[in-house]
Short mmCIF file of C-alpha atoms in Angstrom, two decimals:
data_model
loop_
_atom_site.label_atom_id
_atom_site.label_comp_id
_atom_site.label_asym_id
_atom_site.label_seq_id
_atom_site.Cartn_x
_atom_site.Cartn_y
_atom_site.Cartn_z
CA MET A 1 -27.90 28.34 -13.45
CA ASP A 2 -25.39 30.37 -15.40
CA GLY A 3 -22.85 28.72 -17.84
CA VAL A 4 -25.24 25.48 -18.20
CA PRO A 5 -25.73 25.04 -21.92
CA GLU A 6 -29.33 24.69 -23.40
CA PRO A 7 -30.56 21.21 -23.52
CA HIS A 8 -30.22 19.59 -26.98
CA THR A 9 -33.38 18.38 -28.75
CA GLY A 10 -33.73 15.85 -31.49
CA TRP A 11 -31.47 12.82 -32.25
CA THR A 12 -27.73 12.57 -32.16
CA PHE A 13 -24.97 10.14 -33.13
CA VAL A 14 -23.38 9.57 -29.87
CA THR A 15 -25.44 8.40 -26.85
CA ASN A 16 -25.93 9.89 -23.42
CA HIS A 17 -24.30 6.94 -22.04
CA ALA A 18 -21.25 7.28 -24.37
CA ARG A 19 -20.88 11.06 -23.58
CA VAL A 20 -20.93 10.37 -19.70
CA LEU A 21 -18.39 7.59 -19.99
CA ALA A 22 -15.95 9.88 -22.19
CA ALA A 23 -16.23 12.65 -19.55
CA ILE A 24 -15.18 10.02 -16.76
CA ALA A 25 -12.53 8.89 -19.10
CA ASP A 26 -11.14 12.49 -19.36
CA ASN A 27 -11.33 12.96 -15.56
CA PRO A 28 -12.07 9.79 -13.29
CA ASN A 29 -12.72 12.54 -10.38
CA VAL A 30 -14.93 14.49 -12.22
CA ARG A 31 -18.28 15.52 -10.34
CA ILE A 32 -21.68 14.58 -11.33
CA ARG A 33 -22.58 18.56 -11.75
CA SER A 34 -19.79 18.77 -14.16
CA ILE A 35 -20.87 15.96 -16.22
CA ALA A 36 -24.14 17.05 -16.44
CA ALA A 37 -23.21 20.63 -17.53
CA HIS A 38 -20.63 19.22 -20.10
CA CYS A 39 -23.17 16.56 -21.48
CA ARG A 40 -26.27 18.85 -21.52
CA LEU A 41 -28.01 16.42 -19.06
CA THR A 42 -29.77 16.78 -15.55
CA GLU A 43 -27.66 15.54 -12.60
CA ARG A 44 -30.18 13.03 -11.94
CA ALA A 45 -29.76 11.55 -15.52
CA VAL A 46 -26.21 11.30 -15.10
CA GLN A 47 -26.57 9.74 -11.99
CA LYS A 48 -28.96 7.14 -13.72
CA ILE A 49 -26.45 6.67 -16.40
CA ILE A 50 -23.64 5.94 -13.93
CA SER A 51 -25.82 3.54 -12.26
CA ASP A 52 -26.46 1.78 -15.60
CA LEU A 53 -22.86 1.64 -16.38
CA GLU A 54 -21.92 0.44 -12.95
CA ARG A 55 -24.68 -2.25 -12.89
CA ASP A 56 -23.52 -3.76 -16.49
CA GLY A 57 -19.72 -3.59 -15.12
CA TYR A 58 -18.56 -0.84 -17.64
CA LEU A 59 -17.65 1.29 -14.61
CA SER A 60 -17.08 1.18 -10.92
CA HIS A 61 -15.92 3.79 -8.43
CA THR A 62 -14.34 4.24 -4.94
CA ARG A 63 -15.56 7.00 -2.54
CA GLU A 64 -12.88 9.23 -1.45
CA GLY A 65 -14.16 11.66 1.21
CA ARG A 66 -17.05 13.51 -0.07
CA SER A 67 -15.90 12.51 -3.86
CA ASN A 68 -15.77 9.66 -6.27
CA THR A 69 -13.05 8.14 -8.01
CA TYR A 70 -14.16 6.15 -11.12
CA ARG A 71 -12.60 3.39 -12.95
CA ILE A 72 -13.39 2.29 -16.52
CA ASP A 73 -13.32 -1.38 -17.51
CA PRO A 74 -11.52 -0.61 -20.91
CA ALA A 75 -11.86 -4.38 -22.09
CA LYS A 76 -15.40 -4.35 -21.74
CA VAL A 77 -17.05 -5.17 -25.15
CA LEU A 78 -19.69 -2.70 -26.40
CA ARG A 79 -23.51 -3.96 -26.12
CA HIS A 80 -25.06 -3.42 -29.43
CA PRO A 81 -24.54 -6.44 -31.91
CA ALA A 82 -23.36 -3.98 -34.79
CA GLU A 83 -20.36 -3.34 -32.47
CA ALA A 84 -19.50 -6.82 -31.74
CA GLY A 85 -16.02 -7.09 -30.65
CA LEU A 86 -15.44 -3.66 -30.41
CA ARG A 87 -14.06 -2.42 -26.66
CA VAL A 88 -14.90 0.48 -24.58
CA ALA A 89 -11.19 1.74 -25.06
CA GLU A 90 -11.79 1.99 -28.80
CA LEU A 91 -14.96 4.05 -28.37
CA LEU A 92 -13.16 6.10 -25.62
CA SER A 93 -10.18 6.62 -27.77
CA LEU A 94 -12.47 8.02 -30.41
CA LEU A 95 -14.37 10.28 -28.12
CA VAL A 96 -11.69 11.57 -25.86
CA GLN A 97 -8.95 12.22 -28.26
CA ALA A 98 -11.41 13.87 -31.01
CA GLU A 99 -12.72 16.31 -28.25
CA ALA A 100 -9.30 17.12 -26.86
CA GLY A 101 -8.37 17.98 -30.37
CA HIS A 102 -5.74 15.55 -31.03
CA THR A 103 -7.30 14.55 -34.35
CA THR A 104 -10.81 15.36 -36.07
CA ALA A 105 -13.55 12.90 -35.47
CA ALA A 106 -13.23 11.97 -39.22
CA GLN A 107 -9.65 10.72 -38.95
CA GLN A 108 -10.48 8.75 -35.96
CA LEU A 109 -13.41 7.16 -37.84
CA ARG A 110 -11.08 6.12 -40.64
CA THR A 111 -8.43 4.56 -38.47
CA ALA A 112 -11.07 2.91 -36.20
CA ARG A 113 -12.97 0.68 -38.40
CA PRO A 114 -12.41 -1.54 -41.33
CA ARG A 115 -12.73 -0.16 -44.98
CA MET A 116 -16.30 -0.50 -46.21
CA PRO A 117 -17.26 -1.07 -49.93
CA MET A 118 -18.69 2.32 -50.08
CA ASP A 119 -15.38 3.72 -49.09
CA GLU A 120 -14.02 2.83 -52.62
CA GLY A 121 -14.28 5.00 -55.47
#
């Protein structure tokens, strides 16, 4: 298929679940095909991720004709213990704004987390 980026191999800092959620946050009416192309995933992988997110309450959808409109629960807390207390809204703010070019990712990270001892000096 033309225009579809090559898949990425190796590790990354952002999970596929976060990428899919950010794509939906950017456009709640986005099609699975568009998410797949943007995130460099298969449509089947995107469907599974959406199913995971819905099962755990991060996402819901309503059917409108032949398309879906997604709704993200911004108050839902992230799952990993290291991010205890951080909400989906905070993650999406970082991902969506950085991608839209509002600020750099580094600027977003500095304001999104408390100062760490290693930041001093």
